[in-house]
């Protein structure tokens, strides 16, 4: 009997010749990520547990992104505690204003294919896009990893999503994952691995694949993996020949297989206040919006800014409508500036936020008030996520958000493409 | 862990996410004690003040979905909720709860049979929850997980490992 990609990564890590869904085992952690908001808690728990030295300072990455730049006087405490701990423990990888953790981890090659990685953030699933087993945990378990380098996991069963064919114009990986969420529900993947494959996925850029894996957790999944290929190896700067085991076997056993024809996908929106409350854009035409948001670890990459610029070029966003744009990392920001994309967005009336988490997690940079309605490219539209619980959040692709910002209402993005 | 206990029910729905349990804007408060006043704030801002030690939360499916914030189970433990009985839980929350000494039980029928303010009794030794005359079965919790809950979570477990 064959194995799934997720099982293969676990087997590679544990050097076991077979694993079975449901089996509990300890994995050796290849890399961990802690962001600023939880850093003080990890440090506190690490000390409470009676540890003195971290297991390997070179495997720990600190990213300051939720509280960058600081919004309240108290915020700096998080950075101060993390800085002091990093100095004491000789942790060299500390990113103080370089971007959102889930963009930086793969971009800076802290994560490469085949690794087992944990982060103190649910969207750690993002790195499944480059063929790693990566998922979010709490700060207590992170403290235990800091001390031991190990964590127990339960081998998850896999749901496979095979998508073949060419995506229609105006449809992006965001539309794919939103539809899948609508089909299986916000708990449809609880404790499972989601695996995305097929010719459509092969055709996607690494950035677009990251959008899929990022939102796997919105179905409750443990990981959202994609088989690494030549694009992945080039992105990660590794020799593909060393990763030939990272493929699902033809006779691998899946809990369920979902087959999709790419031509049937349409631009869609997740309506308030659940990620699985999916509607076709066409059914929401004319819905008034007050603010658009393009950014986050889901959709703040170069191609996302590029498609927004394509739609906004030479146009102005609607009066009384705000459009907030947050590149996912400093290097994406710089690249987009060099390509003239930032200029186009600003000319159209966009407000540029620094590369960080701010608005997506409702912490800073465009918090919304009672009665306001937002259309956004991030991953959660939960009640009160971006500010007031009396606001409403719709989730969509960057193209759909840019088009909505132009007209101050939900419109079909395809007319601008 | 007490083998049997009784508590008043607070009823919450499906998909109670961690942003509802504790919104991001309160996560930089210094202590869990400061944060616990804001439990369920977006959904029911008055609820945190009404919850009494020993109360039980009964919820629908996918309780604790969303972010990995461990303050979510921590503040519920700090409010001294004796346990949560939901139809199902999200993965990260499930691990975080046990690691913080918060007991989670699963049952798919109780939610539809009970009302807020009811009293239910939990019998761990027989894996039963009683509502009046009616009995509901919950999946039994592995002994080592129960022991971790009883010890107060993963921190004391690791302290012991480190001989502290």
Coordinates of C-alpha atoms in Angstrom, one line a residue:
Chain A
X1 CA 0.0 0.0 0.0
X2 CA 1.2 3.5 -0.9
X3 CA 1.5 6.7 1.2
X4 CA 0.3 10.2 0.9
X5 CA 2.6 13.2 0.6
X6 CA 1.9 14.1 4.3
X7 CA 2.7 10.6 5.4
X8 CA 5.9 10.7 3.3
X9 CA 7.1 13.9 5.0
X10 CA 6.4 12.3 8.4
X11 CA 8.3 9.2 7.4
X12 CA 11.2 11.2 6.2
X13 CA 11.3 13.0 9.5
X14 CA 10.9 10.0 11.8
X15 CA 12.9 7.6 9.6
X16 CA 10.0 5.2 9.9
X17 CA 9.3 2.9 7.0
X18 CA 5.5 3.1 7.5
X19 CA 3.0 5.3 9.3
X20 CA -0.8 5.0 9.6
X21 CA -3.4 7.7 10.1
X22 CA -4.4 8.0 13.8
X23 CA -0.9 6.9 14.9
X24 CA 0.7 9.1 17.6
X25 CA 4.4 9.8 17.2
X26 CA 7.1 12.2 18.1
X27 CA 8.6 14.3 15.4
X28 CA 12.0 16.0 15.3
X29 CA 11.3 19.7 14.7
X30 CA 13.2 21.2 11.8
X31 CA 12.3 24.9 12.4
X32 CA 10.0 26.9 14.6
X33 CA 8.5 30.4 14.2
X34 CA 7.3 32.6 17.1
X35 CA 5.7 36.0 16.4
X36 CA 5.8 39.0 18.6
X37 CA 2.3 38.8 20.1
X38 CA 3.1 35.4 21.7
X39 CA 6.8 35.7 22.3
X40 CA 6.5 36.8 25.9
X41 CA 4.2 33.9 26.7
X42 CA 6.6 31.3 25.1
X43 CA 9.5 32.8 27.1
X44 CA 7.5 32.7 30.4
X45 CA 6.3 29.1 29.9
X46 CA 9.9 28.0 28.9
X47 CA 11.2 29.4 32.2
X48 CA 8.2 28.0 34.2
X49 CA 9.0 24.6 32.7
X50 CA 12.4 24.7 34.2
X51 CA 14.4 24.9 31.0
X52 CA 17.6 26.9 30.8
X53 CA 18.9 26.5 27.2
X54 CA 17.0 26.2 24.0
X55 CA 17.6 22.9 22.1
X56 CA 19.0 24.6 19.0
X57 CA 19.1 28.4 18.6
X58 CA 19.6 28.1 14.9
X59 CA 16.3 26.5 14.4
X60 CA 14.3 29.3 16.1
X61 CA 12.9 32.3 14.1
X62 CA 11.4 35.3 15.8
X63 CA 9.2 37.6 13.6
X64 CA 7.8 40.8 14.8
X65 CA 4.7 41.5 12.7
X66 CA 1.5 41.7 14.7
X67 CA 2.7 44.7 16.7
X68 CA 4.7 46.5 14.0
X69 CA 4.8 49.4 14.1
X70 CA 3.6 49.5 17.7
X71 CA 0.2 51.0 18.2
X72 CA 0.1 51.2 22.0
X73 CA 2.8 52.1 24.5
X74 CA 2.6 48.6 26.0
X75 CA 3.3 46.9 22.7
X76 CA 7.0 47.4 22.9
X77 CA 7.2 45.1 25.9
X78 CA 6.7 42.1 23.5
X79 CA 9.7 43.1 21.4
X80 CA 11.9 43.9 24.4
X81 CA 11.2 40.5 26.0
X82 CA 11.9 38.7 22.7
X83 CA 15.0 40.7 22.0
X84 CA 16.4 39.9 25.4
X85 CA 15.6 36.2 25.1
X86 CA 17.1 36.0 21.6
X87 CA 20.3 37.7 22.9
X88 CA 20.5 35.4 26.0
X89 CA 19.9 32.2 23.9
X90 CA 22.0 33.2 20.8
X91 CA 19.0 33.2 18.5
X92 CA 20.2 35.1 15.4
X93 CA 17.1 35.0 13.3
X94 CA 15.1 37.9 14.6
X95 CA 13.1 40.0 12.0
X96 CA 12.0 43.2 13.5
X97 CA 10.2 44.9 10.5
X98 CA 10.7 42.7 7.5
X99 CA 7.2 41.5 6.9
X100 CA 4.5 38.9 7.9
X101 CA 5.9 35.7 9.4
X102 CA 4.3 33.3 6.9
X103 CA 5.7 35.2 4.0
X104 CA 9.2 35.5 5.5
X105 CA 9.5 31.8 6.5
X106 CA 9.4 30.4 2.9
X107 CA 10.8 33.6 1.3
X108 CA 13.9 33.6 3.4
X109 CA 14.2 29.8 3.1
X110 CA 13.8 29.1 6.8
X111 CA 11.4 26.4 5.6
X112 CA 12.3 24.1 2.6
X113 CA 10.5 21.1 1.2
X114 CA 10.2 18.0 3.4
X115 CA 10.6 19.7 6.7
X116 CA 8.5 19.6 9.8
X117 CA 7.8 23.1 11.1
X118 CA 5.6 24.6 13.8
X119 CA 4.6 28.2 14.5
X120 CA 2.6 30.0 17.2
X121 CA 0.1 31.0 14.6
X122 CA -2.7 29.0 12.9
X123 CA -1.7 30.1 9.4
X124 CA 1.6 28.2 9.7
X125 CA -0.1 25.8 7.3
X126 CA 1.0 28.2 4.6
X127 CA 4.4 26.4 4.1
X128 CA 2.6 23.2 3.0
X129 CA 2.6 25.0 -0.4
X130 CA 6.3 24.2 -0.7
X131 CA 5.9 20.6 0.5
X132 CA 6.5 20.9 4.2
X133 CA 4.5 19.6 7.1
X134 CA 3.8 22.8 9.0
X135 CA 1.1 23.8 11.4
X136 CA 0.1 26.1 14.2
X137 CA 0.4 25.3 17.9
X138 CA 0.0 27.2 21.2
X139 CA 2.7 28.9 23.2
X140 CA 2.9 26.2 25.9
X141 CA 3.7 23.5 23.3
X142 CA 6.2 25.9 21.6
X143 CA 8.0 26.4 25.0
X144 CA 8.2 22.6 25.2
X145 CA 9.7 22.4 21.7
X146 CA 12.2 25.2 22.7
X147 CA 13.3 22.9 25.4
X148 CA 13.2 19.5 23.7
X149 CA 13.1 19.9 19.9
X150 CA 10.3 17.5 19.8
X151 CA 6.5 17.4 19.6
X152 CA 3.9 14.6 19.5
X153 CA 1.6 14.5 16.5
X154 CA -1.3 12.4 15.4
X155 CA -0.8 11.2 11.8
X156 CA -3.7 12.8 9.9
X157 CA -5.9 11.2 7.3
X158 CA -5.8 13.1 3.9
X159 CA -8.5 14.7 1.9
X160 CA -7.3 15.1 -1.7
X161 CA -8.4 17.9 -3.9
X162 CA -7.6 17.3 -7.6
X163 CA -8.2 20.3 -9.9
X164 CA -7.6 19.9 -13.6
X165 CA -7.8 22.3 -16.5
X166 CA -7.5 26.1 -17.1
X167 CA -9.0 28.6 -14.7
X168 CA -11.3 31.1 -16.4
X169 CA -10.3 34.8 -16.6
X170 CA -10.7 36.7 -13.3
X171 CA -10.5 33.5 -11.2
X172 CA -7.6 33.0 -8.8
X173 CA -6.4 30.5 -6.2
X174 CA -8.3 32.5 -3.6
X175 CA -11.5 31.7 -5.5
X176 CA -10.5 28.0 -5.5
X177 CA -9.9 27.8 -1.8
X178 CA -13.0 29.7 -0.9
X179 CA -15.1 27.4 -3.0
X180 CA -13.5 24.4 -1.3
X181 CA -14.2 25.9 2.1
X182 CA -17.8 26.4 1.1
X183 CA -18.0 22.8 -0.1
X184 CA -16.5 21.1 2.9
X185 CA -17.3 23.6 5.6
X186 CA -15.3 25.4 8.4
X187 CA -14.8 22.0 10.2
X188 CA -14.7 19.8 7.1
X189 CA -10.9 19.2 7.5
X190 CA -10.6 19.1 11.2
X191 CA -7.4 17.3 12.2
X192 CA -6.9 16.2 8.6
X193 CA -4.3 16.9 5.9
X194 CA -5.6 18.6 2.8
X195 CA -3.6 17.9 -0.3
X196 CA -4.0 20.0 -3.5
X197 CA -3.0 18.5 -6.8
X198 CA -3.8 18.3 -10.5
X199 CA -2.8 20.3 -13.6
X200 CA -4.4 23.5 -12.4
X201 CA -2.3 23.4 -9.2
X202 CA 0.8 22.6 -11.2
X203 CA 0.2 25.7 -13.2
X204 CA -0.1 28.0 -10.2
X205 CA 2.8 30.1 -9.0
X206 CA 4.3 29.4 -5.6
X207 CA 2.6 32.6 -4.4
X208 CA -0.8 31.4 -5.5
X209 CA -0.2 27.9 -4.0
X210 CA 0.6 29.6 -0.7
X211 CA -2.9 31.1 -0.7
X212 CA -4.4 27.6 -0.8
X213 CA -2.2 26.2 2.0
X214 CA -2.7 29.3 4.1
X215 CA -6.5 28.8 4.2
X216 CA -6.4 25.1 4.8
X217 CA -6.7 25.9 8.5
X218 CA -10.0 27.6 7.8
X219 CA -11.4 24.1 7.2
X220 CA -9.8 23.1 10.5
X221 CA -7.0 21.2 8.8
X222 CA -3.7 20.3 10.4
X223 CA -1.8 20.9 7.2
X224 CA -2.4 21.9 3.5
X225 CA 0.2 20.3 1.3
X226 CA 1.2 20.5 -2.3
X227 CA 3.7 18.2 -4.0
X228 CA 7.0 20.1 -4.6
X229 CA 8.0 20.4 -8.2
X230 CA 10.6 22.3 -10.2
X231 CA 9.0 25.7 -9.3
X232 CA 9.2 24.8 -5.7
X233 CA 12.9 23.7 -5.8
X234 CA 13.8 26.9 -7.7
X235 CA 11.9 29.0 -5.1
X236 CA 13.5 27.2 -2.2
X237 CA 17.0 27.1 -3.7
X238 CA 17.3 23.3 -3.3
X239 CA 18.3 20.4 -5.5
X240 CA 15.1 18.6 -6.6
X241 CA 17.0 15.3 -6.8
X242 CA 17.1 15.1 -3.0
X243 CA 13.3 15.4 -2.6
X244 CA 12.1 12.7 -5.0
X245 CA 10.3 10.9 -2.2
X246 CA 8.0 13.8 -1.6
X247 CA 5.2 12.5 -3.8
X248 CA 2.0 10.8 -3.0
X249 CA 2.0 7.2 -4.3
X250 CA -0.5 6.3 -6.9
X251 CA -2.0 3.8 -4.5
X252 CA -2.0 6.1 -1.5
X253 CA -5.0 5.9 0.6
X254 CA -7.2 9.0 1.0
X255 CA -10.2 9.5 3.3
X256 CA -11.9 11.2 0.4
X257 CA -11.0 12.5 -3.1
X258 CA -12.6 15.6 -4.5
X259 CA -12.3 16.2 -8.3
X260 CA -12.9 19.7 -9.8
X261 CA -12.9 20.9 -13.3
X262 CA -11.1 24.3 -13.3
X263 CA -13.4 25.8 -15.9
X264 CA -16.3 25.6 -13.4
X265 CA -14.7 28.0 -11.0
X266 CA -16.0 31.6 -10.7
X267 CA -15.1 34.7 -8.7
X268 CA -16.6 34.1 -5.2
X269 CA -16.9 35.9 -1.9
X270 CA -17.1 34.6 1.7
X271 CA -19.9 36.5 3.3
X272 CA -20.1 37.6 7.0
X273 CA -19.2 36.1 9.4
X274 CA -18.0 32.6 8.4
X275 CA -15.3 31.6 6.0
X276 CA -17.5 28.9 4.6
X277 CA -20.5 31.2 3.8
X278 CA -19.6 31.3 0.1
X279 CA -21.5 33.2 -2.6
X280 CA -20.8 33.9 -6.3
X281 CA -19.7 37.5 -6.8
X282 CA -22.6 37.7 -9.3
X283 CA -25.1 37.2 -6.5
X284 CA -23.8 40.1 -4.5
X285 CA -23.5 42.8 -7.2
X286 CA -24.2 46.2 -5.8
X287 CA -23.5 45.4 -2.2
X288 CA -22.1 48.7 -0.8
X289 CA -18.7 48.6 0.8
X290 CA -16.8 51.2 2.9
X291 CA -13.3 49.7 2.8
X292 CA -11.2 47.4 0.8
X293 CA -8.2 45.6 2.1
X294 CA -5.5 43.9 0.0
X295 CA -2.8 42.2 2.0
X296 CA -2.0 39.6 4.7
X297 CA -0.3 36.2 4.6
X298 CA -3.1 35.0 2.3
X299 CA -2.9 37.6 -0.5
X300 CA -0.2 40.3 0.0
X301 CA 2.3 39.0 -2.5
X302 CA 3.7 40.6 -5.7
X303 CA 1.1 39.1 -8.1
X304 CA -1.7 40.2 -5.8
X305 CA -0.5 43.8 -5.9
X306 CA 0.1 43.5 -9.6
X307 CA -3.4 42.4 -10.4
X308 CA -4.8 45.2 -8.2
X309 CA -2.6 47.7 -10.1
X310 CA -3.8 46.4 -13.4
X311 CA -7.4 47.1 -12.4
X312 CA -6.7 50.5 -10.7
X313 CA -4.3 51.9 -13.3
X314 CA -5.4 55.3 -14.4
X315 CA -8.6 55.1 -12.3
X316 CA -9.6 56.5 -8.9
X317 CA -11.3 54.6 -6.1
X318 CA -14.8 55.6 -5.3
X319 CA -15.4 58.7 -3.1
X320 CA -15.8 57.9 0.6
X321 CA -14.3 54.4 0.0
X322 CA -11.0 53.5 1.6
X323 CA -8.5 51.0 0.1
X324 CA -5.8 49.8 2.3
X325 CA -2.9 47.9 0.8
X326 CA -0.3 45.9 2.9
X327 CA 2.5 44.1 1.1
X328 CA 3.3 40.9 2.8
X329 CA 7.0 41.6 3.1
X330 CA 9.6 44.3 2.7
X331 CA 11.1 42.7 -0.3
X332 CA 7.7 42.4 -2.0
X333 CA 7.1 46.1 -1.2
X334 CA 10.5 47.1 -2.7
X335 CA 9.9 44.9 -5.8
X336 CA 6.5 46.4 -6.3
X337 CA 7.8 49.9 -5.9
X338 CA 10.5 49.2 -8.5
X339 CA 7.9 47.8 -10.9
X340 CA 5.8 51.0 -10.6
X341 CA 3.0 49.1 -8.9
X342 CA 3.0 51.1 -5.6
X343 CA 2.8 54.4 -7.6
X344 CA -0.2 53.2 -9.5
X345 CA -2.0 52.1 -6.3
X346 CA -1.2 55.4 -4.5
X347 CA -2.3 57.4 -7.5
X348 CA -5.6 55.6 -7.5
X349 CA -6.1 56.6 -3.8
X350 CA -4.8 53.5 -1.9
X351 CA -3.4 53.9 1.6
X352 CA -0.2 51.9 1.9
X353 CA 0.4 50.2 5.2
X354 CA 3.8 48.8 6.3
X355 CA 4.4 45.0 5.7
X356 CA 2.9 43.5 8.8
X357 CA -0.3 41.9 10.2
X358 CA -2.1 45.1 11.6
X359 CA -5.4 45.2 10.0
X360 CA -6.0 41.6 9.2
X361 CA -6.0 40.8 12.9
X362 CA -7.9 43.9 13.9
X363 CA -4.9 45.4 15.7
X364 CA -4.0 48.6 13.7
X365 CA -4.1 50.3 10.4
X366 CA -7.7 50.7 9.4
X367 CA -9.8 49.3 12.2
X368 CA -13.5 49.5 11.3
X369 CA -16.5 50.9 13.2
X370 CA -20.1 50.0 13.7
X371 CA -22.0 49.5 10.5
X372 CA -18.9 49.6 8.2
X373 CA -18.6 46.9 5.6
X374 CA -15.2 45.6 4.4
X375 CA -14.1 43.5 1.4
X376 CA -10.8 42.0 2.1
X377 CA -8.2 39.5 0.8
X378 CA -7.2 38.0 4.1
X379 CA -8.4 34.8 5.6
X380 CA -10.9 35.4 8.3
X381 CA -14.2 37.3 8.4
X382 CA -15.1 36.4 12.0
X383 CA -17.3 38.7 14.0
X384 CA -15.2 41.7 15.1
X385 CA -12.0 40.5 13.4
X386 CA -11.1 43.9 12.0
X387 CA -12.6 46.1 14.8
X388 CA -16.3 46.5 15.7
X389 CA -18.4 43.4 16.1
X390 CA -21.1 45.5 14.3
X391 CA -19.0 45.6 11.1
X392 CA -19.2 43.1 8.3
X393 CA -16.3 41.5 6.5
X394 CA -16.4 39.8 3.0
X395 CA -13.4 37.8 1.8
X396 CA -12.4 37.8 -1.9
X397 CA -9.5 37.7 -4.3
X398 CA -7.3 40.8 -4.8
X399 CA -9.0 41.4 -8.2
X400 CA -12.5 41.4 -6.7
X401 CA -11.4 43.7 -3.9
X402 CA -9.7 46.2 -6.2
X403 CA -12.7 46.3 -8.5
X404 CA -15.0 46.8 -5.5
X405 CA -12.9 49.7 -4.2
X406 CA -13.2 51.4 -7.6
X407 CA -17.0 51.4 -7.5
X408 CA -17.6 51.4 -3.7
X409 CA -19.7 48.3 -4.1
X410 CA -19.2 44.6 -5.0
X411 CA -18.8 44.3 -8.8
X412 CA -17.7 41.6 -11.2
X413 CA -13.9 42.1 -11.4
X414 CA -13.8 40.5 -14.9
X415 CA -15.1 43.7 -16.5
X416 CA -11.8 45.4 -15.6
X417 CA -9.5 42.5 -16.7
Chain B
X1 CA -9.6 15.6 38.7
X2 CA -13.0 15.4 40.4
X3 CA -14.7 12.3 39.0
X4 CA -18.1 13.9 39.2
X5 CA -19.3 17.5 39.3
X6 CA -22.3 19.6 38.5
X7 CA -22.6 22.9 36.8
X8 CA -24.8 25.6 35.3
X9 CA -25.0 25.6 31.5
X10 CA -24.1 28.6 29.3
X11 CA -25.1 27.8 25.7
X12 CA -23.1 29.0 22.7
X13 CA -23.6 28.0 19.1
X14 CA -21.5 26.5 16.2
X15 CA -18.1 27.7 15.1
X16 CA -17.3 29.8 18.2
X17 CA -14.0 31.1 17.0
X18 CA -11.0 32.3 19.1
X19 CA -11.6 35.9 18.0
X20 CA -14.9 35.6 19.7
X21 CA -13.4 34.0 22.8
X22 CA -10.8 36.7 23.1
X23 CA -10.4 39.4 20.3
X24 CA -6.9 40.3 19.2
X25 CA -7.1 43.8 20.6
X26 CA -7.0 42.4 24.2
X27 CA -4.1 40.0 23.6
X28 CA -1.5 42.5 24.6
X29 CA -3.0 43.0 28.0
X30 CA -0.4 41.9 30.5
X31 CA -2.2 39.0 32.3
X32 CA -4.8 36.4 31.7
X33 CA -6.7 37.9 34.6
X34 CA -6.9 41.2 32.7
X35 CA -8.0 39.5 29.6
X36 CA -10.7 37.2 31.1
X37 CA -13.2 40.1 31.5
X38 CA -13.4 40.2 27.7
X39 CA -14.2 36.6 27.1
X40 CA -16.8 36.3 24.3
X41 CA -16.9 40.1 24.0
X42 CA -17.9 40.4 20.3
X43 CA -20.8 38.0 20.7
X44 CA -22.0 38.5 24.3
X45 CA -20.1 41.3 26.1
X46 CA -22.0 40.7 29.3
X47 CA -21.2 37.0 29.6
X48 CA -17.8 37.1 31.2
X49 CA -19.1 38.9 34.2
X50 CA -21.9 36.4 34.7
X51 CA -19.9 33.2 34.5
X52 CA -19.3 31.7 37.9
X53 CA -16.7 29.1 38.9
X54 CA -17.9 25.6 38.1
X55 CA -20.1 26.7 35.2
X56 CA -20.2 24.6 32.1
X57 CA -20.2 25.8 28.5
X58 CA -22.3 23.7 26.1
X59 CA -21.6 24.5 22.4
X60 CA -22.2 23.3 18.9
X61 CA -19.7 22.1 16.4
X62 CA -16.1 23.3 15.8
X63 CA -15.7 25.2 19.1
X64 CA -12.4 27.1 19.2
X65 CA -11.8 27.4 15.5
X66 CA -9.5 30.1 14.1
X67 CA -6.3 31.3 15.5
X68 CA -3.7 29.5 17.7
X69 CA -4.1 32.0 20.5
X70 CA -3.7 30.0 23.7
X71 CA -5.3 32.8 25.7
X72 CA -8.6 31.4 24.5
X73 CA -8.5 28.2 26.7
X74 CA -6.4 30.1 29.3
X75 CA -9.1 32.7 30.0
X76 CA -11.8 30.0 30.1
X77 CA -9.6 28.1 32.6
X78 CA -9.1 31.4 34.5
X79 CA -12.9 31.9 34.6
X80 CA -12.9 28.5 36.3
X81 CA -15.2 26.9 33.7
X82 CA -15.3 23.3 34.9
X83 CA -15.5 21.9 31.4
X84 CA -16.8 22.5 27.9
X85 CA -19.2 20.0 26.2
X86 CA -19.3 20.7 22.5
X87 CA -20.4 18.7 19.4
X88 CA -16.8 19.0 18.2
X89 CA -13.6 21.1 18.6
X90 CA -11.0 22.7 16.4
X91 CA -7.6 21.0 16.4
X92 CA -5.3 23.7 17.9
X93 CA -7.8 24.7 20.6
X94 CA -8.2 21.1 21.6
X95 CA -4.5 20.7 22.2
X96 CA -4.2 24.1 23.9
X97 CA -7.1 23.4 26.2
X98 CA -5.6 20.2 27.6
X99 CA -2.2 21.8 27.8
X100 CA -3.7 24.4 30.1
X101 CA -5.7 22.1 32.3
X102 CA -9.1 22.8 30.7
X103 CA -11.3 19.7 30.3
X104 CA -13.1 19.3 26.9
X105 CA -15.9 16.7 26.4
X106 CA -17.6 15.8 23.2
X107 CA -21.2 15.0 22.7
X108 CA -23.4 15.7 19.7
X109 CA -26.9 15.5 21.3
X110 CA -26.7 17.4 24.6
X111 CA -26.6 20.8 22.8
X112 CA -30.0 20.3 21.2
X113 CA -31.6 19.0 24.4
X114 CA -30.5 21.5 27.0
X115 CA -31.3 25.2 27.6
X116 CA -29.2 27.9 29.1
X117 CA -29.4 27.9 32.8
X118 CA -30.0 24.2 33.1
X119 CA -27.8 22.2 35.4
X120 CA -26.0 19.2 34.2
X121 CA -23.8 16.7 36.0
X122 CA -20.6 15.2 34.6
X123 CA -19.5 11.7 35.6
X124 CA -16.1 11.0 34.2
X125 CA -15.7 7.5 35.5
X126 CA -18.8 6.4 33.5
X127 CA -18.3 8.9 30.7
X128 CA -21.8 10.2 31.2
X129 CA -23.4 13.7 31.3
X130 CA -26.8 13.8 33.0
X131 CA -29.5 16.4 32.3
X132 CA -32.3 15.6 34.6
X133 CA -33.3 12.0 33.9
X134 CA -31.6 12.0 30.5
X135 CA -28.1 10.6 30.1
X136 CA -25.6 11.5 27.3
X137 CA -22.4 9.6 26.6
X138 CA -19.1 11.4 26.1
X139 CA -16.0 9.9 24.6
X140 CA -13.6 8.8 27.4
X141 CA -10.5 10.9 27.8
X142 CA -7.2 8.9 27.8
X143 CA -5.8 8.6 31.3
X144 CA -2.5 10.5 30.6
X145 CA -4.4 13.5 29.2
X146 CA -6.7 13.5 32.3
X147 CA -3.6 13.3 34.5
X148 CA -2.2 16.3 32.6
X149 CA -5.4 18.2 33.1
X150 CA -5.3 17.3 36.8
X151 CA -1.7 18.4 37.1
X152 CA -2.7 21.8 35.6
X153 CA -1.4 21.2 32.1
X154 CA 1.9 20.8 30.2
X155 CA 4.0 23.2 32.3
X156 CA 3.9 21.1 35.4
X157 CA 4.4 18.0 33.3
X158 CA 7.6 19.5 31.8
X159 CA 8.8 20.8 35.3
X160 CA 8.6 17.3 36.5
X161 CA 10.6 16.1 33.5
X162 CA 13.2 18.7 34.3
X163 CA 13.3 17.7 38.0
X164 CA 12.0 21.0 39.2

